[in-house]
Amino acid sequence: MSRKGWLLFIAISVFWGIPYLFIKIAVRELDPTVVVFARVGIAAVVLVPVALFRGTWQQLRQQWRAIVVLSCVQIVGPFLLISYGEQHIASSLTSLLIAADPLLVALLALRFDPSERVSGLRLVGLFIGMGGVVALLGLDVGGDRQGLLGAGLVLLAAAGYAVAALLVKRPPVATLPLLGVVAAECAVLAVMRLPNRVPDLEVMVSLLVLGLICTALAYLTFYALVSEVGASRGTVFTYVNPVVSVFLGVTLLGEPLNAAMVAGFILILVGSWLSTGGALPLPLRHLIRRGLQSEAGREAGENRQDAFH
């Protein structure tokens, strides 16, 4: 991997490893709905101009229904569920439960994506990963109703991400430019809920970090990473960012780190790796390939324009 690739890899591991810390800080004072819509509103300020500049916005006009549906399962649903969930559980536990997303993609693909077959060692990995989720729920939050509620909401968020990964394979979403879709989702959601008062400085900083770094800059960095190093290596960060989240939660928020969390994370990590054949599930790989193709097409168009001039 090139030096640029390593820098992008480290950056995205941090950008998508820190949001759980700042969500935890923000929901202490603000309603989760305010946190989510402030986050996407801030991100839209960056992503919409970028999408307009790259010429991806015009392709979305006729597909607004698909964008609304995708925004519900990819952004607004998961963001809200995570924010509400973090009112009841630690940010570090939240990140570990979200790490089960590849398992849920593989599980849903059994029913809804015939091209993704799980058998043999991959099926064993699926059971191992689910055992890790059970370990987290049973050993870490077992007996705590509020904790189980929070963990359940976060797992629903992970399921939303998994559904979104399957939707991007199907028309009309499969034909849309990914950056434009994300920008449109943020723009639509941004006007739905705004704070009715000015939060304190710590919360304001958290909202800015969530919007600018964890959403806008993170998506731009992600597409740059997979363009630089390819899909297989470019997605390894999905196994790294929970470590960043746990480290920040334990060191900055004083959250507990116990044997159940470590064991659960190891089982989820191993299970995810085995169940996806040593890579991300096909729907996620398909999403990344489309991102690469869209970027290559855009660059080819720019080169043709430069040659004409």
Coordinates of C-alpha atoms in Angstrom, one line a residue:
M1 CA 0.0 0.0 0.0
S2 CA 1.3 3.5 -0.9
R3 CA 2.0 6.2 1.6
K4 CA -1.2 8.0 0.5
G5 CA -3.1 4.8 0.9
W6 CA -1.9 4.3 4.5
L7 CA -2.8 7.9 5.3
L8 CA -6.3 7.5 3.9
F9 CA -6.7 4.2 5.7
I10 CA -5.7 5.7 9.1
A11 CA -8.0 8.7 8.4
I12 CA -11.1 6.7 7.7
S13 CA -10.4 4.4 10.6
V14 CA -10.5 7.4 12.8
F15 CA -13.3 9.3 11.1
W16 CA -15.7 6.3 11.4
G17 CA -14.3 5.3 14.8
I18 CA -15.0 8.5 16.7
P19 CA -18.7 9.3 16.0
Y20 CA -19.9 7.1 18.9
L21 CA -17.9 9.2 21.4
F22 CA -19.4 12.5 20.1
I23 CA -22.9 11.1 19.8
K24 CA -22.7 10.1 23.5
I25 CA -21.6 13.6 24.4
A26 CA -24.3 15.3 22.3
V27 CA -27.3 13.2 23.4
R28 CA -26.6 14.1 27.0
E29 CA -28.0 17.5 26.3
L30 CA -29.9 17.4 23.0
D31 CA -32.7 15.2 21.8
P32 CA -31.4 12.5 19.4
T33 CA -33.5 13.8 16.6
V34 CA -31.8 17.2 16.9
V35 CA -28.4 15.6 16.9
V36 CA -29.1 13.5 13.8
F37 CA -30.6 16.3 11.7
A38 CA -27.9 18.8 12.8
R39 CA -25.3 16.3 11.8
V40 CA -26.7 15.7 8.3
G41 CA -27.4 19.4 7.8
I42 CA -23.8 20.2 8.5
A43 CA -22.6 17.4 6.2
A44 CA -25.0 18.6 3.4
V45 CA -23.2 22.0 3.4
V46 CA -20.1 20.2 2.2
L47 CA -21.4 17.3 0.2
V48 CA -24.0 19.1 -1.9
P49 CA -21.6 21.6 -3.5
V50 CA -19.1 18.7 -4.1
A51 CA -21.9 16.7 -5.8
L52 CA -22.9 19.7 -7.9
F53 CA -19.3 20.3 -8.9
R54 CA -18.8 16.7 -10.0
G55 CA -22.0 16.7 -12.0
T56 CA -23.7 13.9 -10.1
W57 CA -26.7 15.9 -8.8
Q58 CA -28.7 16.0 -12.1
Q59 CA -28.9 12.2 -12.3
L60 CA -30.9 12.1 -9.1
R61 CA -33.9 14.2 -10.1
Q62 CA -36.1 11.4 -11.4
Q63 CA -35.3 9.0 -8.5
W64 CA -36.3 11.0 -5.5
R65 CA -38.5 8.2 -4.2
A66 CA -35.6 5.7 -4.2
I67 CA -33.4 8.3 -2.5
V68 CA -36.1 8.8 0.3
V69 CA -36.3 5.1 0.9
L70 CA -32.5 4.6 0.9
S71 CA -32.1 7.6 3.2
C72 CA -34.4 6.0 5.7
V73 CA -32.5 2.8 6.0
Q74 CA -29.0 4.1 5.4
I75 CA -28.9 7.4 7.3
V76 CA -31.9 8.7 9.2
G77 CA -32.9 5.3 10.6
P78 CA -29.5 4.1 11.8
F79 CA -28.4 7.6 12.9
L80 CA -31.6 7.9 15.0
L81 CA -31.4 4.4 16.4
I82 CA -27.8 4.7 17.4
S83 CA -28.4 8.1 19.0
Y84 CA -31.4 6.8 21.0
G85 CA -29.4 3.6 21.8
E86 CA -26.5 5.5 23.2
Q87 CA -28.8 7.1 25.8
H88 CA -28.8 3.7 27.5
I89 CA -25.5 2.0 26.6
A90 CA -21.8 3.0 26.4
S91 CA -20.4 4.3 23.2
S92 CA -17.8 1.5 23.1
L93 CA -20.5 -1.2 23.3
T94 CA -22.4 0.6 20.5
S95 CA -19.4 0.4 18.2
L96 CA -18.9 -3.3 18.9
L97 CA -22.6 -4.0 18.1
I98 CA -22.4 -2.0 14.9
A99 CA -19.3 -4.2 13.9
A100 CA -21.8 -7.0 13.4
D101 CA -23.1 -5.3 10.3
P102 CA -21.2 -7.7 7.9
L103 CA -22.8 -10.6 9.6
L104 CA -26.3 -9.1 9.1
V105 CA -25.5 -8.5 5.4
A106 CA -24.5 -12.1 5.0
L107 CA -27.6 -13.3 6.9
L108 CA -30.0 -11.2 4.8
A109 CA -28.3 -12.1 1.6
L110 CA -29.3 -15.8 2.3
R111 CA -32.9 -14.8 1.6
F112 CA -32.7 -11.8 -0.6
D113 CA -29.6 -12.2 -2.7
P114 CA -29.2 -15.7 -4.3
S115 CA -25.8 -14.7 -5.6
E116 CA -24.4 -14.7 -2.1
R117 CA -24.3 -18.3 -0.8
V118 CA -23.1 -19.0 2.7
S119 CA -22.1 -22.6 3.4
G120 CA -19.3 -24.6 5.0
L121 CA -16.7 -22.5 6.8
R122 CA -18.6 -19.3 6.0
L123 CA -21.8 -20.7 7.7
V124 CA -19.6 -21.6 10.7
G125 CA -18.4 -18.0 10.7
L126 CA -21.9 -16.7 10.7
F127 CA -22.7 -18.7 13.8
I128 CA -19.5 -17.6 15.5
G129 CA -20.3 -14.0 14.9
M130 CA -23.8 -14.3 16.2
G131 CA -22.4 -15.9 19.2
G132 CA -20.3 -12.8 19.8
V133 CA -23.5 -10.7 19.6
V134 CA -25.1 -13.0 22.1
A135 CA -22.1 -12.7 24.4
L136 CA -22.3 -8.9 24.4
L137 CA -26.0 -8.9 25.1
G138 CA -26.0 -11.7 27.6
L139 CA -22.8 -11.0 29.6
D140 CA -22.5 -7.3 29.3
V141 CA -26.0 -6.0 29.5
G142 CA -27.9 -9.1 30.6
G143 CA -30.6 -8.2 33.2
D144 CA -30.5 -4.5 32.5
R145 CA -33.7 -3.6 30.7
Q146 CA -32.6 -0.2 29.6
G147 CA -29.3 -1.6 28.4
L148 CA -31.0 -4.3 26.4
L149 CA -33.3 -1.7 24.9
G150 CA -30.3 0.4 23.9
A151 CA -28.4 -2.6 22.5
G152 CA -31.6 -3.6 20.5
L153 CA -31.9 -0.2 19.0
V154 CA -28.2 -0.3 17.9
L155 CA -28.6 -3.7 16.4
L156 CA -31.6 -2.4 14.4
A157 CA -29.3 0.3 13.1
A158 CA -26.8 -2.3 12.0
A159 CA -29.7 -4.1 10.3
G160 CA -30.6 -0.8 8.5
Y161 CA -27.1 -0.6 7.1
A162 CA -27.3 -4.2 6.0
V163 CA -30.6 -3.5 4.1
A164 CA -29.0 -0.5 2.5
A165 CA -26.1 -2.6 1.3
L166 CA -28.6 -4.9 -0.4
L167 CA -30.6 -2.1 -1.9
V168 CA -27.7 -0.5 -3.7
K169 CA -27.5 -3.7 -5.9
R170 CA -31.0 -3.2 -7.2
P171 CA -32.4 -0.7 -9.7
P172 CA -32.9 2.2 -9.7
V173 CA -30.5 2.8 -6.9
A174 CA -27.8 0.6 -8.6
T175 CA -27.6 3.2 -11.4
L176 CA -27.2 6.3 -9.3
P177 CA -23.9 8.0 -8.4
L178 CA -23.1 7.2 -4.8
L179 CA -21.7 10.6 -3.8
G180 CA -24.8 12.3 -5.2
V181 CA -27.1 9.9 -3.4
V182 CA -25.4 10.6 0.0
A183 CA -25.5 14.4 -0.7
A184 CA -29.1 14.2 -1.6
E185 CA -30.0 12.2 1.5
C186 CA -28.3 14.7 3.7
A187 CA -29.9 17.7 2.0
V188 CA -33.4 16.2 2.3
L189 CA -33.0 15.4 6.0
A190 CA -31.2 18.6 7.0
V191 CA -34.4 20.7 7.0
M192 CA -36.5 18.4 9.1
R193 CA -35.4 19.2 12.6
L194 CA -33.2 22.0 13.9
P195 CA -32.2 22.9 17.5
N196 CA -34.6 25.3 19.3
R197 CA -31.7 26.7 21.4
V198 CA -28.0 27.1 21.2
P199 CA -26.2 24.2 22.9
D200 CA -23.1 24.6 25.0
L201 CA -19.7 24.6 23.5
E202 CA -18.9 21.0 24.1
V203 CA -22.1 19.9 22.3
M204 CA -21.6 22.3 19.5
V205 CA -18.1 21.0 18.8
S206 CA -19.5 17.4 18.9
L207 CA -22.1 18.3 16.3
L208 CA -19.5 20.0 14.1
V209 CA -17.3 16.9 14.3
L210 CA -20.1 14.6 13.5
G211 CA -21.2 16.6 10.5
L212 CA -18.0 17.7 9.0
I213 CA -15.6 14.9 9.9
C214 CA -17.7 11.8 10.7
T215 CA -20.0 12.3 7.7
A216 CA -18.9 14.7 5.0
L217 CA -15.1 14.2 5.2
A218 CA -15.5 10.5 6.0
Y219 CA -17.5 9.7 2.8
L220 CA -15.1 11.7 0.7
T221 CA -12.1 9.9 2.3
F222 CA -13.7 6.5 1.9
Y223 CA -14.2 7.0 -1.9
A224 CA -10.6 8.3 -2.2
L225 CA -9.3 5.3 -0.3
V226 CA -11.0 2.6 -2.4
S227 CA -9.9 4.5 -5.5
E228 CA -6.3 4.4 -4.2
V229 CA -5.9 0.9 -2.9
G230 CA -8.9 -1.1 -4.2
A231 CA -12.0 -2.5 -2.6
S232 CA -10.5 -5.5 -0.7
R233 CA -7.8 -3.6 1.2
G234 CA -9.8 -0.4 1.3
T235 CA -12.5 -1.9 3.5
V236 CA -10.3 -3.5 6.2
F237 CA -11.0 -0.4 8.3
T238 CA -14.4 -1.9 9.1
Y239 CA -12.5 -4.2 11.5
V240 CA -10.3 -1.4 12.9
N241 CA -12.7 1.4 13.8
P242 CA -14.4 -0.4 16.7
V243 CA -10.9 -0.5 18.3
V244 CA -10.7 3.3 18.0
S245 CA -14.2 3.7 19.4
V246 CA -13.5 1.4 22.4
F247 CA -10.2 3.2 23.2
L248 CA -11.8 6.6 23.1
G249 CA -14.8 5.5 25.2
V250 CA -12.6 3.9 27.9
T251 CA -10.0 6.6 28.1
L252 CA -12.1 9.8 27.6
L253 CA -15.5 8.8 29.0
G254 CA -14.3 6.3 31.6
E255 CA -16.5 3.5 30.2
P256 CA -15.8 0.0 31.4
L257 CA -13.9 -2.6 29.4
N258 CA -14.7 -6.1 30.6
A259 CA -14.0 -9.6 29.4
A260 CA -17.4 -10.0 27.8
M261 CA -16.8 -7.0 25.5
V262 CA -13.4 -8.3 24.5
A263 CA -14.7 -11.9 23.9
G264 CA -17.7 -10.6 22.1
F265 CA -15.7 -8.4 19.8
I266 CA -13.2 -11.2 19.0
L267 CA -16.1 -13.5 18.1
I268 CA -17.8 -10.9 15.9
L269 CA -14.5 -10.1 14.2
V270 CA -13.6 -13.7 13.5
G271 CA -17.2 -14.5 12.5
S272 CA -17.4 -11.5 10.1
W273 CA -14.2 -12.5 8.5
L274 CA -15.1 -16.1 8.0
S275 CA -18.7 -15.6 7.0
T276 CA -17.7 -13.2 4.2
G277 CA -15.0 -15.4 2.9
G278 CA -12.2 -13.2 4.1
A279 CA -13.8 -10.1 2.6
L280 CA -16.9 -8.0 2.9
P281 CA -20.2 -9.5 1.6
L282 CA -20.9 -9.2 -2.1
P283 CA -23.5 -6.4 -1.7
L284 CA -20.9 -4.2 0.0
R285 CA -18.2 -5.1 -2.5
H286 CA -20.7 -4.3 -5.3
L287 CA -21.3 -0.9 -3.7
I288 CA -17.6 -0.2 -3.5
R289 CA -17.1 -1.3 -7.1
R290 CA -19.8 1.1 -8.3
G291 CA -18.1 3.9 -6.4
L292 CA -14.9 3.1 -8.2
Q293 CA -16.6 2.9 -11.6
S294 CA -18.4 6.2 -11.1
E295 CA -15.2 7.9 -10.1
A296 CA -13.4 6.4 -13.1
G297 CA -16.1 7.5 -15.4
R298 CA -16.0 11.0 -14.0
E299 CA -12.2 11.3 -14.4
A300 CA -12.5 9.9 -18.0
G301 CA -15.0 12.6 -18.8
E302 CA -12.8 15.3 -17.4
N303 CA -9.9 14.0 -19.4
R304 CA -11.9 14.1 -22.6
Q305 CA -13.0 17.6 -21.9
D306 CA -9.3 18.6 -21.3
A307 CA -8.3 17.0 -24.6
F308 CA -11.0 18.9 -26.4
H309 CA -9.9 22.2 -25.0

